[in-house]
Amino acid sequence: MPAIEVSHLTKEYRLGAMQGLKDAALAAARRLLGHPVPERPLFKALDDVSFAIEPGEVVGIIGHNGAGKSTLLKMLARISTPTRGTVKVNGRIAPLIEVGAGFVPDFTGRENVYLNAAILGMSKAEIGRKFDEIVDFAEMAEFIDTPVKRYSSGMQVKLAFAVATSIDSEILIVDEVLAVGDLAFQRKCFDRMEDMIKRQGKTVLIVSHNIRQLERLCSRVVMMDHGRKVADGDPTEVSNLFFDYSNRKIKSVASATSPGRVRASEELTFQVVTVHDSQGQVVDKVECLHPVRVRLRFSVNRPLKRICFLVGIHTTDFVYLTANNNVEDPRDLDVGEHAIDLDIGRITLLPGVYSIRVWIGTPEGRESFYGENLASVQVHSNDHLITRQQEMGLFYLDGTFTHVPLKKESPLVVTPS
Amino acid sequence: MLTVARNLYEYRELVATLAWKNVAVRYKQAALGLAWAVIKPVTLMLIFTLVKSFVGIDSGSVPYPVLTFAALMPWIFFQESASDGVNSVVSNTALIKKIYFPREIFPITAVSTKLIELGINFVILAALMLWYRMAPTAHIAWVPLIVAYTVLAALTVGLFGAAVNVYYRDMGQALPVLLSLLMYASPVIYPLQLVKDKLLVQQAAGEWSQALYTLYTLNPLAGIIDAFQNVVLRGRAPDWGALLPGALTVAVLLPLSYAFFKRAESWFADVI
């Protein structure tokens, strides 16, 4: 018997404001008279979603803002009722949907632990038994009799997380709570989650934007988009699909926004930057660790002497990553159309979306043209060895690890003799 | 009805904890603390006593201040639990949107909270009776039943009102007005005996008198207040004739009110 079974789940919301009494009465009158009533448009937050989760499975849900993740969790936690379809849950659910709901600022930490635990469905005896453990975990022993309004926000969240995760339940629903407190506490939360999952064998449903974390915790990942389930399966595969998808989205936003800073002069009219793959095709997506050609097209309006070029790459938020130029080899250019190629042997940028900037001028610094965000390009890879580095930086770091057996007497540091 | 009882039993600790929270929050930073629960009925009692000295209300064998205080206790309990009940769902938006438990917990908690304050007022009532040298009789054993009946009457208003208030906040605005109207239609300032004399003895409205009296007692508060005064002050059993029509009102409306609440409940989180 599955722990959670969702079939054809649909949730619709009516867009627009609530009707006032007058509008409601008018609409009712029109309906009575047989006139058509203007319906407010429907918004489908969830659209025919079906899946089943077996006991002990750890399932991650990913998707962009507004994909329907939180709505789905609300249905599972019975907070909201589906428009169509059914949700079946077998077992006690502990919802960690925004921890600390119902904290009373005027109450002390101790009072809030009792209150919050009761709200989450714990009995008084149960709370009494677990109280010390909760306080210990939250590292709050010193402040437990201080009103919560004097706590820092981090302290509040720590206490709330400790209460929420102490519930004995078969099913745990987690919404973005792993990112609480400082790094040390985050580590602790993560370990606790991992312990609940791996050792206590709980069924867990996690929503997070930290995809790599999900990849590590989950045995299965579901990807949502616009209220629909678009992928469901192996964590790595679905995560890569998601990254690909977000990169495409970032790219369309990046090229739609105004093209950064541009300084032009009369002597040179810049036309376009294009990116080509090894076959010479114009592309907007290149493979990581493959050759890439960047071509600049422009027209020169009067003869220019000793002109050199700079082609740089920056992130969509304008962090300059790298650049190359040919100051040691300037060219003279006649009036007319020109094209300049920069051939990159192997692009070592990690998968993501990047933009190109171009500078044209003399080695002495007389500028003919400068532009940022002139084109954007998506770097892509299917190689797990590459994609797993994506969260760790911007450039691919090639290398291998080897275990070096040391002799007992070999010194750690070789002192000069 | 069975699920209601089961839910209530299952969630009794939550109701107790939430009621304790409501009381504690209310008085945490108030220097006078729980005394505030007493100040309202005592002030009203003093005002009514002052008014009574101008207009002259026949309070029978019982001194007017005690009589009116014994009327104000169930009245204020009813009035405040009904209005807190109506606002209970809306004022717990944060919980409604985050956690599920049966939503009737909120109006029920609101009423339970007021029970505590009612208890405190019994101390004042005892002091007043001592002052006027009045001794309670065995009939005082009726009090828990009368209070339980008042709870049901308050829930009838609270459940329906709370559900409507989620959709139309007008409810929260209109309720204080309606309740203060209801106070004048209930034997708070004057004893029920006056109405009874006027309508049943003197037949002041002719052949309509009996019907008018029944209409008056359809208000459950009429029976409640009179019964409370009877068992505590007059040492008499409740007047069943005055209680029955009101009990009928509650028996019909409470299930409807509850059904309405349960139907509306599923959309609270979406609409609130």
PDB file of N, CA, C and O in Angstrom, chain A residues 164-187:
ATOM      1  N   ALA A 164       9.730  20.783  15.367  1.00  0.00           N
ATOM      2  CA  ALA A 164       9.051  20.144  14.236  1.00  0.00           C
ATOM      3  C   ALA A 164       9.629  18.775  13.923  1.00  0.00           C
ATOM      4  O   ALA A 164       8.899  17.848  13.584  1.00  0.00           O
ATOM      5  N   THR A 165      10.944  18.636  14.042  1.00  0.00           N
ATOM      6  CA  THR A 165      11.540  17.359  13.650  1.00  0.00           C
ATOM      7  C   THR A 165      11.479  16.327  14.773  1.00  0.00           C
ATOM      8  O   THR A 165      11.937  15.209  14.602  1.00  0.00           O
ATOM      9  N   SER A 166      10.928  16.703  15.917  1.00  0.00           N
ATOM     10  CA  SER A 166      10.876  15.716  17.000  1.00  0.00           C
ATOM     11  C   SER A 166       9.560  14.935  16.988  1.00  0.00           C
ATOM     12  O   SER A 166       9.351  14.077  17.830  1.00  0.00           O
ATOM     13  N   ILE A 167       8.683  15.238  16.039  1.00  0.00           N
ATOM     14  CA  ILE A 167       7.417  14.502  15.964  1.00  0.00           C
ATOM     15  C   ILE A 167       7.661  13.086  15.452  1.00  0.00           C
ATOM     16  O   ILE A 167       8.425  12.892  14.513  1.00  0.00           O
ATOM     17  N   ASP A 168       7.010  12.139  16.084  1.00  0.00           N
ATOM     18  CA  ASP A 168       7.071  10.772  15.572  1.00  0.00           C
ATOM     19  C   ASP A 168       6.024  10.631  14.497  1.00  0.00           C
ATOM     20  O   ASP A 168       4.837  10.609  14.784  1.00  0.00           O
ATOM     21  N   SER A 169       6.452  10.551  13.265  1.00  0.00           N
ATOM     22  CA  SER A 169       5.459  10.375  12.217  1.00  0.00           C
ATOM     23  C   SER A 169       6.062   9.504  11.149  1.00  0.00           C
ATOM     24  O   SER A 169       7.274   9.403  11.018  1.00  0.00           O
ATOM     25  N   GLU A 170       5.192   8.861  10.401  1.00  0.00           N
ATOM     26  CA  GLU A 170       5.700   7.976   9.354  1.00  0.00           C
ATOM     27  C   GLU A 170       6.075   8.773   8.109  1.00  0.00           C
ATOM     28  O   GLU A 170       6.931   8.393   7.348  1.00  0.00           O
ATOM     29  N   ILE A 171       5.363   9.902   7.938  1.00  0.00           N
ATOM     30  CA  ILE A 171       5.577  10.680   6.724  1.00  0.00           C
ATOM     31  C   ILE A 171       5.994  12.092   7.106  1.00  0.00           C
ATOM     32  O   ILE A 171       5.387  12.722   7.967  1.00  0.00           O
ATOM     33  N   LEU A 172       7.029  12.546   6.445  1.00  0.00           N
ATOM     34  CA  LEU A 172       7.541  13.877   6.737  1.00  0.00           C
ATOM     35  C   LEU A 172       7.433  14.720   5.472  1.00  0.00           C
ATOM     36  O   LEU A 172       7.837  14.277   4.396  1.00  0.00           O
ATOM     37  N   ILE A 173       6.851  15.904   5.612  1.00  0.00           N
ATOM     38  CA  ILE A 173       6.768  16.796   4.457  1.00  0.00           C
ATOM     39  C   ILE A 173       7.612  18.017   4.761  1.00  0.00           C
ATOM     40  O   ILE A 173       7.391  18.686   5.761  1.00  0.00           O
ATOM     41  N   VAL A 174       8.583  18.275   3.933  1.00  0.00           N
ATOM     42  CA  VAL A 174       9.542  19.326   4.239  1.00  0.00           C
ATOM     43  C   VAL A 174       9.527  20.371   3.139  1.00  0.00           C
ATOM     44  O   VAL A 174       9.678  20.041   1.969  1.00  0.00           O
ATOM     45  N   ASP A 175       9.337  21.627   3.522  1.00  0.00           N
ATOM     46  CA  ASP A 175       9.318  22.707   2.534  1.00  0.00           C
ATOM     47  C   ASP A 175      10.414  23.713   2.841  1.00  0.00           C
ATOM     48  O   ASP A 175      10.243  24.576   3.681  1.00  0.00           O
ATOM     49  N   GLU A 176      11.536  23.568   2.160  1.00  0.00           N
ATOM     50  CA  GLU A 176      12.569  24.603   2.217  1.00  0.00           C
ATOM     51  C   GLU A 176      13.014  24.947   3.624  1.00  0.00           C
ATOM     52  O   GLU A 176      13.255  26.095   3.937  1.00  0.00           O
ATOM     53  N   VAL A 177      13.083  23.976   4.514  1.00  0.00           N
ATOM     54  CA  VAL A 177      13.496  24.373   5.856  1.00  0.00           C
ATOM     55  C   VAL A 177      14.946  24.031   6.131  1.00  0.00           C
ATOM     56  O   VAL A 177      15.463  24.345   7.179  1.00  0.00           O
ATOM     57  N   LEU A 178      15.579  23.387   5.164  1.00  0.00           N
ATOM     58  CA  LEU A 178      16.956  22.984   5.444  1.00  0.00           C
ATOM     59  C   LEU A 178      17.889  24.183   5.516  1.00  0.00           C
ATOM     60  O   LEU A 178      18.949  24.110   6.105  1.00  0.00           O
ATOM     61  N   ALA A 179      17.458  25.277   4.928  1.00  0.00           N
ATOM     62  CA  ALA A 179      18.327  26.448   4.913  1.00  0.00           C
ATOM     63  C   ALA A 179      18.065  27.328   6.120  1.00  0.00           C
ATOM     64  O   ALA A 179      17.670  28.470   5.992  1.00  0.00           O
ATOM     65  N   VAL A 180      18.204  26.802   7.319  1.00  0.00           N
ATOM     66  CA  VAL A 180      17.973  27.635   8.493  1.00  0.00           C
ATOM     67  C   VAL A 180      19.241  27.767   9.306  1.00  0.00           C
ATOM     68  O   VAL A 180      20.067  26.869   9.341  1.00  0.00           O
ATOM     69  N   GLY A 181      19.344  28.916   9.976  1.00  0.00           N
ATOM     70  CA  GLY A 181      20.445  29.144  10.901  1.00  0.00           C
ATOM     71  C   GLY A 181      21.793  29.295  10.219  1.00  0.00           C
ATOM     72  O   GLY A 181      21.882  29.436   9.005  1.00  0.00           O
ATOM     73  N   ASP A 182      22.847  29.262  11.033  1.00  0.00           N
ATOM     74  CA  ASP A 182      24.190  29.417  10.476  1.00  0.00           C
ATOM     75  C   ASP A 182      24.644  28.090   9.865  1.00  0.00           C
ATOM     76  O   ASP A 182      23.947  27.089   9.920  1.00  0.00           O
ATOM     77  N   LEU A 183      25.843  28.109   9.307  1.00  0.00           N
ATOM     78  CA  LEU A 183      26.315  26.924   8.591  1.00  0.00           C
ATOM     79  C   LEU A 183      26.374  25.692   9.487  1.00  0.00           C
ATOM     80  O   LEU A 183      25.990  24.600   9.089  1.00  0.00           O
ATOM     81  N   ALA A 184      26.849  25.900  10.730  1.00  0.00           N
ATOM     82  CA  ALA A 184      26.993  24.756  11.631  1.00  0.00           C
ATOM     83  C   ALA A 184      25.630  24.125  11.899  1.00  0.00           C
ATOM     84  O   ALA A 184      25.481  22.906  11.918  1.00  0.00           O
ATOM     85  N   PHE A 185      24.608  24.988  12.100  1.00  0.00           N
ATOM     86  CA  PHE A 185      23.279  24.452  12.388  1.00  0.00           C
ATOM     87  C   PHE A 185      22.674  23.814  11.148  1.00  0.00           C
ATOM     88  O   PHE A 185      21.991  22.798  11.239  1.00  0.00           O
ATOM     89  N   GLN A 186      22.938  24.405   9.990  1.00  0.00           N
ATOM     90  CA  GLN A 186      22.448  23.801   8.749  1.00  0.00           C
ATOM     91  C   GLN A 186      22.970  22.389   8.593  1.00  0.00           C
ATOM     92  O   GLN A 186      22.248  21.477   8.215  1.00  0.00           O
ATOM     93  N   ARG A 187      24.235  22.220   8.930  1.00  0.00           N
ATOM     94  CA  ARG A 187      24.884  20.912   8.879  1.00  0.00           C
ATOM     95  C   ARG A 187      24.117  19.936   9.790  1.00  0.00           C
ATOM     96  O   ARG A 187      23.804  18.822   9.436  1.00  0.00           O
TER      97      ARG A 187
END
